PDB file of C-alpha atoms in Angstrom:
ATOM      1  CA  UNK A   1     -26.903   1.547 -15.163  1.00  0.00           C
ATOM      2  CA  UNK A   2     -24.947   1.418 -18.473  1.00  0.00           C
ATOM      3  CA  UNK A   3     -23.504   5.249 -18.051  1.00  0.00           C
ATOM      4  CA  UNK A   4     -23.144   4.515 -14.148  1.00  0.00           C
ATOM      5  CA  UNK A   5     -20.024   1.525 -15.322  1.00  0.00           C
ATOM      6  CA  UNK A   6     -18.624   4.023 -17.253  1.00  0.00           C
ATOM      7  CA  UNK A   7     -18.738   7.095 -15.321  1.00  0.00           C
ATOM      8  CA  UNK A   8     -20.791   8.729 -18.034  1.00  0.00           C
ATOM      9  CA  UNK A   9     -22.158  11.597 -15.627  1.00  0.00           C
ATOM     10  CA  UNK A  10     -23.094  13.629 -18.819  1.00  0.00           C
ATOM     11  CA  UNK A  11     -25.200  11.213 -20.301  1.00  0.00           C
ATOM     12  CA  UNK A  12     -26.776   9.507 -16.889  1.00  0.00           C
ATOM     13  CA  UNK A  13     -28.065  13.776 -16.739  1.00  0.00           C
ATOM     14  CA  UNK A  14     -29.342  13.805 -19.956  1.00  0.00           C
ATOM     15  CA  UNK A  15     -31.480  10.510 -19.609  1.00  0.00           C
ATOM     16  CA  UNK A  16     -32.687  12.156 -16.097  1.00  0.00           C
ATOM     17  CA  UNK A  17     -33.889  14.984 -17.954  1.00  0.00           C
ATOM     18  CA  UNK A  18     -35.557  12.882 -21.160  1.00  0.00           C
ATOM     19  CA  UNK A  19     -37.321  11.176 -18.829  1.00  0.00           C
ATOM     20  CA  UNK A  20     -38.907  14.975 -17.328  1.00  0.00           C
ATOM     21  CA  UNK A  21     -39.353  15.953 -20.791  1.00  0.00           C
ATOM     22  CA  UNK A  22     -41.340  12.493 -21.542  1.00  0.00           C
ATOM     23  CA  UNK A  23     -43.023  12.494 -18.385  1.00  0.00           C
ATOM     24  CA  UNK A  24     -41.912   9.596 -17.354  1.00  0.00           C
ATOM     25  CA  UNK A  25     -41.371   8.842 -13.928  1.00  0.00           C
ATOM     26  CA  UNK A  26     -38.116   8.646 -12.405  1.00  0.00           C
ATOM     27  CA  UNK A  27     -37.750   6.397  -9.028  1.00  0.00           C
ATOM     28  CA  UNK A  28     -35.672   6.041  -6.269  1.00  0.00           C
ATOM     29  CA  UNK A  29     -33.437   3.578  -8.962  1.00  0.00           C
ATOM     30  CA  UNK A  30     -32.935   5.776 -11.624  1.00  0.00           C
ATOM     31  CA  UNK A  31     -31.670   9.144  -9.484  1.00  0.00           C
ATOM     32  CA  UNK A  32     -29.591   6.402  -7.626  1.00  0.00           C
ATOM     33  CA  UNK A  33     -27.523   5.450 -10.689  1.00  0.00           C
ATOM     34  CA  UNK A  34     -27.486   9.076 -11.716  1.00  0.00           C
ATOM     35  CA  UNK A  35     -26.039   9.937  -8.658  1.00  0.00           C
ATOM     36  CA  UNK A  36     -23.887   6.905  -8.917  1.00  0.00           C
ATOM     37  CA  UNK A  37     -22.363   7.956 -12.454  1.00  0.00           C
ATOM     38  CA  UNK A  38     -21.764  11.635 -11.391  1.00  0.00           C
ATOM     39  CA  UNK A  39     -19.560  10.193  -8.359  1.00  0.00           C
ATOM     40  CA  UNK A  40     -17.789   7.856 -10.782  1.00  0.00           C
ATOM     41  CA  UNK A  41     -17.241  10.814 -12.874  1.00  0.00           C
ATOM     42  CA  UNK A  42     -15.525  13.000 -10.174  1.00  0.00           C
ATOM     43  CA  UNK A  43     -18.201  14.720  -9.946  1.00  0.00           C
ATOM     44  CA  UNK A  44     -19.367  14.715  -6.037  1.00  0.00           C
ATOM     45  CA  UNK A  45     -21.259  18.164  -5.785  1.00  0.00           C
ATOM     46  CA  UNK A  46     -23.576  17.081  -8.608  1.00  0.00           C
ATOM     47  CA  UNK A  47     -24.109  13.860  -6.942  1.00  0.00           C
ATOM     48  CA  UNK A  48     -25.154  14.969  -3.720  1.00  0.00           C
ATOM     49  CA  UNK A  49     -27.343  18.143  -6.070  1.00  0.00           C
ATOM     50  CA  UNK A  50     -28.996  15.176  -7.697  1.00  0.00           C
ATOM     51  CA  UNK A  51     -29.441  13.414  -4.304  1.00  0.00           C
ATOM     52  CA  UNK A  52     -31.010  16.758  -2.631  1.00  0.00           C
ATOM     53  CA  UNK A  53     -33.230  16.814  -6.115  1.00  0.00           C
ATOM     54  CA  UNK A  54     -34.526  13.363  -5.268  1.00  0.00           C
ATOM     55  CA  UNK A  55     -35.883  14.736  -1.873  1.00  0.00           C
ATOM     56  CA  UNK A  56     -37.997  17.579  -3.689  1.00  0.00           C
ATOM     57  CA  UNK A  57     -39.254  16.032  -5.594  1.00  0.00           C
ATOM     58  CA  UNK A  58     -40.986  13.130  -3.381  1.00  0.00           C
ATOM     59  CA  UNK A  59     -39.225  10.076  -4.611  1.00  0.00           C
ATOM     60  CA  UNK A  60     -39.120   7.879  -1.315  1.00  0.00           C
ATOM     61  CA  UNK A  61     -34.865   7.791  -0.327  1.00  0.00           C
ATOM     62  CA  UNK A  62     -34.242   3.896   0.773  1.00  0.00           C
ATOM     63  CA  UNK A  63     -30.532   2.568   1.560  1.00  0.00           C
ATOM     64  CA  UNK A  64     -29.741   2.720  -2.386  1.00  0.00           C
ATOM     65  CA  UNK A  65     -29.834   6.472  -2.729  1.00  0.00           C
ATOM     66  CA  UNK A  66     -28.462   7.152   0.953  1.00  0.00           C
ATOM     67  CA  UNK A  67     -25.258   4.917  -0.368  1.00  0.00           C
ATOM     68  CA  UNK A  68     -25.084   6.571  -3.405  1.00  0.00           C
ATOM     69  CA  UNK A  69     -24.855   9.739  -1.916  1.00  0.00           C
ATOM     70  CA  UNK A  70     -22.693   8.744   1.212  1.00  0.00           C
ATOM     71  CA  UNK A  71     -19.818   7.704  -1.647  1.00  0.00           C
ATOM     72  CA  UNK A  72     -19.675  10.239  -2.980  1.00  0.00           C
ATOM     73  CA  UNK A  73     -19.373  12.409  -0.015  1.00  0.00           C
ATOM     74  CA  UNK A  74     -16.390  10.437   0.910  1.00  0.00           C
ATOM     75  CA  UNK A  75     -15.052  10.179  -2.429  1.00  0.00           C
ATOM     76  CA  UNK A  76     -14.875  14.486  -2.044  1.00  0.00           C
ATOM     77  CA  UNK A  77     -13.407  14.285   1.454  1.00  0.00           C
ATOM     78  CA  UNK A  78     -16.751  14.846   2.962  1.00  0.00           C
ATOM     79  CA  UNK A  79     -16.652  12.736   5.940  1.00  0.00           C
ATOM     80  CA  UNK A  80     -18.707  15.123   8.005  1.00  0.00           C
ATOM     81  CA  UNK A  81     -21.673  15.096   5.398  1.00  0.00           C
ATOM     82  CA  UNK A  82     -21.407  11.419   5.160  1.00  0.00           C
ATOM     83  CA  UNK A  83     -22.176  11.227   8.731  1.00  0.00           C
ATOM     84  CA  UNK A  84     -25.121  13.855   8.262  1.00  0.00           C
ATOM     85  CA  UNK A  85     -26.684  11.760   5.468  1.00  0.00           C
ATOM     86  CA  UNK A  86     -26.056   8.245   7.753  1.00  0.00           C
ATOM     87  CA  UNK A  87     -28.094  10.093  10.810  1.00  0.00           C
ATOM     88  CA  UNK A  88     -30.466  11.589   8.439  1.00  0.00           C
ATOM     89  CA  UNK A  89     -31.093   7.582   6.788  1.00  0.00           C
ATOM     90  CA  UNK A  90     -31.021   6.100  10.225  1.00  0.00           C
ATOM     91  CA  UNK A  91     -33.802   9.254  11.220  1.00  0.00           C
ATOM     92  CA  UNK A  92     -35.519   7.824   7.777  1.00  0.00           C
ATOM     93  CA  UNK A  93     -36.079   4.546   9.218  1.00  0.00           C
ATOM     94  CA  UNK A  94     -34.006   3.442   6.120  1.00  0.00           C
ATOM     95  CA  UNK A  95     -31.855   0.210   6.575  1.00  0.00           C
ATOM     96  CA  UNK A  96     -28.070   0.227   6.794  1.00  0.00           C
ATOM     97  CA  UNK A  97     -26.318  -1.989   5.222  1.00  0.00           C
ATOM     98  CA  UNK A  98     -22.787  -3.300   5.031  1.00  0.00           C
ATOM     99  CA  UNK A  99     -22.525  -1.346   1.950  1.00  0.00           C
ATOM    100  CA  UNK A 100     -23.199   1.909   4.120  1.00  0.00           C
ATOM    101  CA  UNK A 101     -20.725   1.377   6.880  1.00  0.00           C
ATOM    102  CA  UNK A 102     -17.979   0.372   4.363  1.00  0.00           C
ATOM    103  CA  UNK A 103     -18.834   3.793   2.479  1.00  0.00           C
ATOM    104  CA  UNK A 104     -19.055   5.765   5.895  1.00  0.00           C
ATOM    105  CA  UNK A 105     -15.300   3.915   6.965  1.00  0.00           C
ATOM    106  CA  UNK A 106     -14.469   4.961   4.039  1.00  0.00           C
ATOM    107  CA  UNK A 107     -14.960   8.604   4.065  1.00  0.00           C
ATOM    108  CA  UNK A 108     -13.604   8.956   7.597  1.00  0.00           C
ATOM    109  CA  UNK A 109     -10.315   6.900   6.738  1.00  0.00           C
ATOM    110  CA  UNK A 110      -9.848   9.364   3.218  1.00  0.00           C
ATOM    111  CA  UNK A 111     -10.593  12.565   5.705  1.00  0.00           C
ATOM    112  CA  UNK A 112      -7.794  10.931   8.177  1.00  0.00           C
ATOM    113  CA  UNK A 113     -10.788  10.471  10.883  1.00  0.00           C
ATOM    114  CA  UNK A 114      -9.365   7.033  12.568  1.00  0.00           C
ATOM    115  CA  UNK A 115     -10.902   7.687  16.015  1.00  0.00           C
ATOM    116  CA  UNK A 116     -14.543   8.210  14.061  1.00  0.00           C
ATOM    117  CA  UNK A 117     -13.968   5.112  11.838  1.00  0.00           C
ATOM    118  CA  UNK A 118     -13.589   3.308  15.070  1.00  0.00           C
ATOM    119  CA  UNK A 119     -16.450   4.264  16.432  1.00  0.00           C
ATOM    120  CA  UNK A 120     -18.258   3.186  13.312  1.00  0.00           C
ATOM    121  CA  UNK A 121     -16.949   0.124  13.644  1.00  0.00           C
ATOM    122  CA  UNK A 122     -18.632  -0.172  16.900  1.00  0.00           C
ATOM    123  CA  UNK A 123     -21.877   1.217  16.242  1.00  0.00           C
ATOM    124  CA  UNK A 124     -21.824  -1.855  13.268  1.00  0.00           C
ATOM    125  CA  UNK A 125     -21.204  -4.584  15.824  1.00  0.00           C
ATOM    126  CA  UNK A 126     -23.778  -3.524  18.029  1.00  0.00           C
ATOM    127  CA  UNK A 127     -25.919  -3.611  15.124  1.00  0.00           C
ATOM    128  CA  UNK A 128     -27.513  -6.318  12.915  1.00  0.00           C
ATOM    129  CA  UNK A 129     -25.562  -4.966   9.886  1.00  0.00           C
ATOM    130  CA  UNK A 130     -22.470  -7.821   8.817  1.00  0.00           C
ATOM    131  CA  UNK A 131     -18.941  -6.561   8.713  1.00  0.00           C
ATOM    132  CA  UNK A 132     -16.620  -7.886   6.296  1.00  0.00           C
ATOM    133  CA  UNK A 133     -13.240  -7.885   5.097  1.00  0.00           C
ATOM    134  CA  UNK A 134     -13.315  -4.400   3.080  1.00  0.00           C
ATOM    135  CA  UNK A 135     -14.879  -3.370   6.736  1.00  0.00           C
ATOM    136  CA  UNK A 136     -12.078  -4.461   8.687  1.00  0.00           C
ATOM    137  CA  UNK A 137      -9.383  -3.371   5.825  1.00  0.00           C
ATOM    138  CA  UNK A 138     -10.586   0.211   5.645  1.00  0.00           C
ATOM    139  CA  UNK A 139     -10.609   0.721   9.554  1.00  0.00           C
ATOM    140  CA  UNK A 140      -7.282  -0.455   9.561  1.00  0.00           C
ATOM    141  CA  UNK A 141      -5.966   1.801   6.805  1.00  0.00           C
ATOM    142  CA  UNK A 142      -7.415   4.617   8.614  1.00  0.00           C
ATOM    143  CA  UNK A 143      -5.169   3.480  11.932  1.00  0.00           C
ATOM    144  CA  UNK A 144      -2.333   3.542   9.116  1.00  0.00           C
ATOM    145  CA  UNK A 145      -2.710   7.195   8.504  1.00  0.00           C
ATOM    146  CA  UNK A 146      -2.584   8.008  12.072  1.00  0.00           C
ATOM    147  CA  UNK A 147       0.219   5.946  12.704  1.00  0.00           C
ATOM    148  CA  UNK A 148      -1.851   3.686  15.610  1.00  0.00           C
ATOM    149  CA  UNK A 149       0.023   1.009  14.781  1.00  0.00           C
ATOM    150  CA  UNK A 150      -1.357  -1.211  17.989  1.00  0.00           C
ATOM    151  CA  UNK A 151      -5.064  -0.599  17.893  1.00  0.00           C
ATOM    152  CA  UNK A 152      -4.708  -1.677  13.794  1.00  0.00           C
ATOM    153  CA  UNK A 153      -2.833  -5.020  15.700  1.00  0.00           C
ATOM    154  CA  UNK A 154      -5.626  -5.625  17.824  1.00  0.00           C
ATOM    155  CA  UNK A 155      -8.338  -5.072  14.909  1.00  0.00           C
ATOM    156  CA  UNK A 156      -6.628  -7.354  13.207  1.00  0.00           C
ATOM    157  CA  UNK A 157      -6.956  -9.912  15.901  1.00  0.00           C
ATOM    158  CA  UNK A 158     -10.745  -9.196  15.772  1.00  0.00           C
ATOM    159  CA  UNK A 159     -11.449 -10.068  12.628  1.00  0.00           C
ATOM    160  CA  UNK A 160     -10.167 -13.687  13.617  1.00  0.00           C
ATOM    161  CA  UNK A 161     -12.560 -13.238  16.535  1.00  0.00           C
ATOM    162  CA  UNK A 162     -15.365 -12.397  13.977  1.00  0.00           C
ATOM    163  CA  UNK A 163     -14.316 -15.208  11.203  1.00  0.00           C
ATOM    164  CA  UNK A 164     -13.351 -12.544   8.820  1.00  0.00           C
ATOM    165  CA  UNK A 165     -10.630 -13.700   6.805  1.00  0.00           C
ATOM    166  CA  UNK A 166      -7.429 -11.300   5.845  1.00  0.00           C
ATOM    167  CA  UNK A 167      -6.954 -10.544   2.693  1.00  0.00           C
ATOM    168  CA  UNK A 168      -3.617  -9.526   1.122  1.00  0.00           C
ATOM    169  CA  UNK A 169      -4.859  -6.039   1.292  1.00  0.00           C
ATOM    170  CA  UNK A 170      -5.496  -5.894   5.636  1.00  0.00           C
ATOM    171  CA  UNK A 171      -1.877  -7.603   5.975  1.00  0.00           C
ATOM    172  CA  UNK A 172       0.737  -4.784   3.244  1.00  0.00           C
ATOM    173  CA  UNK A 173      -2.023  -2.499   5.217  1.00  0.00           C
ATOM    174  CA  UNK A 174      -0.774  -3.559   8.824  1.00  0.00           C
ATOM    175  CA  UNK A 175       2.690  -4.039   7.626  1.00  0.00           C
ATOM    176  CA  UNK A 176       3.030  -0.028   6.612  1.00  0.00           C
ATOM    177  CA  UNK A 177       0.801   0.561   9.314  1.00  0.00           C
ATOM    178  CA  UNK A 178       4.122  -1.008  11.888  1.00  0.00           C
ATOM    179  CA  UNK A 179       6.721   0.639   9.436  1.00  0.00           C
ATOM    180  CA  UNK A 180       5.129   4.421   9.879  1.00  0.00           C
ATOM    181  CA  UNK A 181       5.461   3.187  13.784  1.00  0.00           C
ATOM    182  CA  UNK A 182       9.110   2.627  13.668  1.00  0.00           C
ATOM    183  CA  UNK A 183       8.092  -1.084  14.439  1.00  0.00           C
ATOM    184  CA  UNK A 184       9.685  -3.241  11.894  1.00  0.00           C
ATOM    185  CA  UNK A 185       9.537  -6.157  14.096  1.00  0.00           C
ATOM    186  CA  UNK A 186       6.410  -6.002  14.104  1.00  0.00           C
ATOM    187  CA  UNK A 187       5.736  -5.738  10.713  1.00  0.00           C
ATOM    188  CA  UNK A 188       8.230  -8.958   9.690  1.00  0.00           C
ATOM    189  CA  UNK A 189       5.505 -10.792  12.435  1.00  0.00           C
ATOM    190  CA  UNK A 190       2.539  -9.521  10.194  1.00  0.00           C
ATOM    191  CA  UNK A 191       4.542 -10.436   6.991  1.00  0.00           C
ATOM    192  CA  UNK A 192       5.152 -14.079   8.653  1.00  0.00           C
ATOM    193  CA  UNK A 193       1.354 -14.293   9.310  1.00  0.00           C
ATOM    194  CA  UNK A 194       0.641 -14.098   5.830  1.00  0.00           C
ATOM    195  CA  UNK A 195       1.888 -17.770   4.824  1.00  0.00           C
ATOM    196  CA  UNK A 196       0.152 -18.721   8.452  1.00  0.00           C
ATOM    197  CA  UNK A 197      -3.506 -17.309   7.127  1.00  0.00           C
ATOM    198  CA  UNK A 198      -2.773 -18.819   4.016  1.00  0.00           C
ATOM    199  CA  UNK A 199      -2.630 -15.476   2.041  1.00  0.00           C
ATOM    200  CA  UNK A 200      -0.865 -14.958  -1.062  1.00  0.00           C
ATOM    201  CA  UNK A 201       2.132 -12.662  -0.898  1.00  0.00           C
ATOM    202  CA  UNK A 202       2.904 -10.005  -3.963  1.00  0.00           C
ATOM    203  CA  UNK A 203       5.173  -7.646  -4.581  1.00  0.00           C
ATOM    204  CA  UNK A 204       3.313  -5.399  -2.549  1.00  0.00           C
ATOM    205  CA  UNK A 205       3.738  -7.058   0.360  1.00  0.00           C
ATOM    206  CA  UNK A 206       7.554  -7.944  -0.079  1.00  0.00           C
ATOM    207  CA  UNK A 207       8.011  -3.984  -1.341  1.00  0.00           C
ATOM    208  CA  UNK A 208       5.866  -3.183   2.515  1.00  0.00           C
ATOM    209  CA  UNK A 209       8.565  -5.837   4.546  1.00  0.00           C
ATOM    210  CA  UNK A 210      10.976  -4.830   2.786  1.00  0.00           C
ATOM    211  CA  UNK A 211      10.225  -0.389   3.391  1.00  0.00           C
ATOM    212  CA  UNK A 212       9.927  -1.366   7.268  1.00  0.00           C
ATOM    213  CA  UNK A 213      13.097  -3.168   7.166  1.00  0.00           C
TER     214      UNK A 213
END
């Protein structure tokens, strides 16, 4: 857990393999870190190597390693073997958590997959699995990339639906989301909003008002 903090990939490996050496027995939490520390060191394909490893060699995969791995799938641009691993953990009869549908958003947002982050979205609230603000941020930011200025509007909306509160973060997020629409009126309404939801402006979110303007 140490080496996973500090994106020590290197020496996360070499404590893998000590423990082989020793024959001592790795579980489920130690290849989870490991994979955890290669992802943190920008090091995806060794993370999902270390994830297929885990598989050989018997350990039981529960929703730690699946997150692990689904990470760093998204942290490569991987969206599509993000999904693989989520069907392949539901097929598992392993749990999904928040964590996993904020990593899954995730990947489909950085691989500019808005309609599939969406979708995600749904399949969460037909679930049992919480959304939360990071949930509702990320889905947003991927409407931002794709320039669907009014479905990141009515998400927004949602969340008051749900009791999620916005954070700084979903508001500069919905205000660039209206400036890369051309709708600057619409993004002084969201900038408004954020002394009516009580959140704290920055200079992020004056530099966003200001770049629809």
């Amino acid at each position: 857990s140490a080496c996973t903090k500090d994106g020590e990939w290197e020496l996360a490996l070499q404590f893998l393999g000590l423990m082989a050496l020793t024959c001592v027995e790795s579980n489920v939490i130690t290849f989870s870190a490991a994979i955890s520390a290669c992802d943190k060191g920008s090091r995806q394909q060794k993370a999902l190597q270390l994830f297929n490893t885990t598989a050989m060699n018997e350990v039981e995969l529960g929703s730690i390693s699946f997150n692990a791995a689904i990470t760093a799938c998204g942290d490569d641009g991987g969206w599509e073997t993000a999904l693989q691993l989520f069907r392949d953990m539901v097929h598992s009869r392993s749990q999904p958590n928040t964590i996993t549908i904020n990593a899954l958003i995730s990947a489909c947002e950085k691989g500019f997959e808005w309609e599939k982050a969406l979708w995600l979205l749904h399949v969460l609230t037909q679930s049992q699995v919480e959304c939360d603000s990071i949930t509702c941020n990320t889905v947003i930011g991927a409407c931002g990339k794709a320039s669907e200025w009014e479905v990141a509007l009515q998400l927004f909306d949602g969340m008051k639906d749900c009791k999620l509160e916005p954070t700084t973060i979903t508001l500069v997020s919905l205000i660039g989301t209206c400036e890369q629409g051309g709708k600057w009126q619409e993004a002084l309404q969201v900038f408004s909003a954020m002394a009516i939801n009580k959140v704290e402006s920055n200079t992020m979110s004056f530099n966003a008002a200001i770049t629809a303007c």
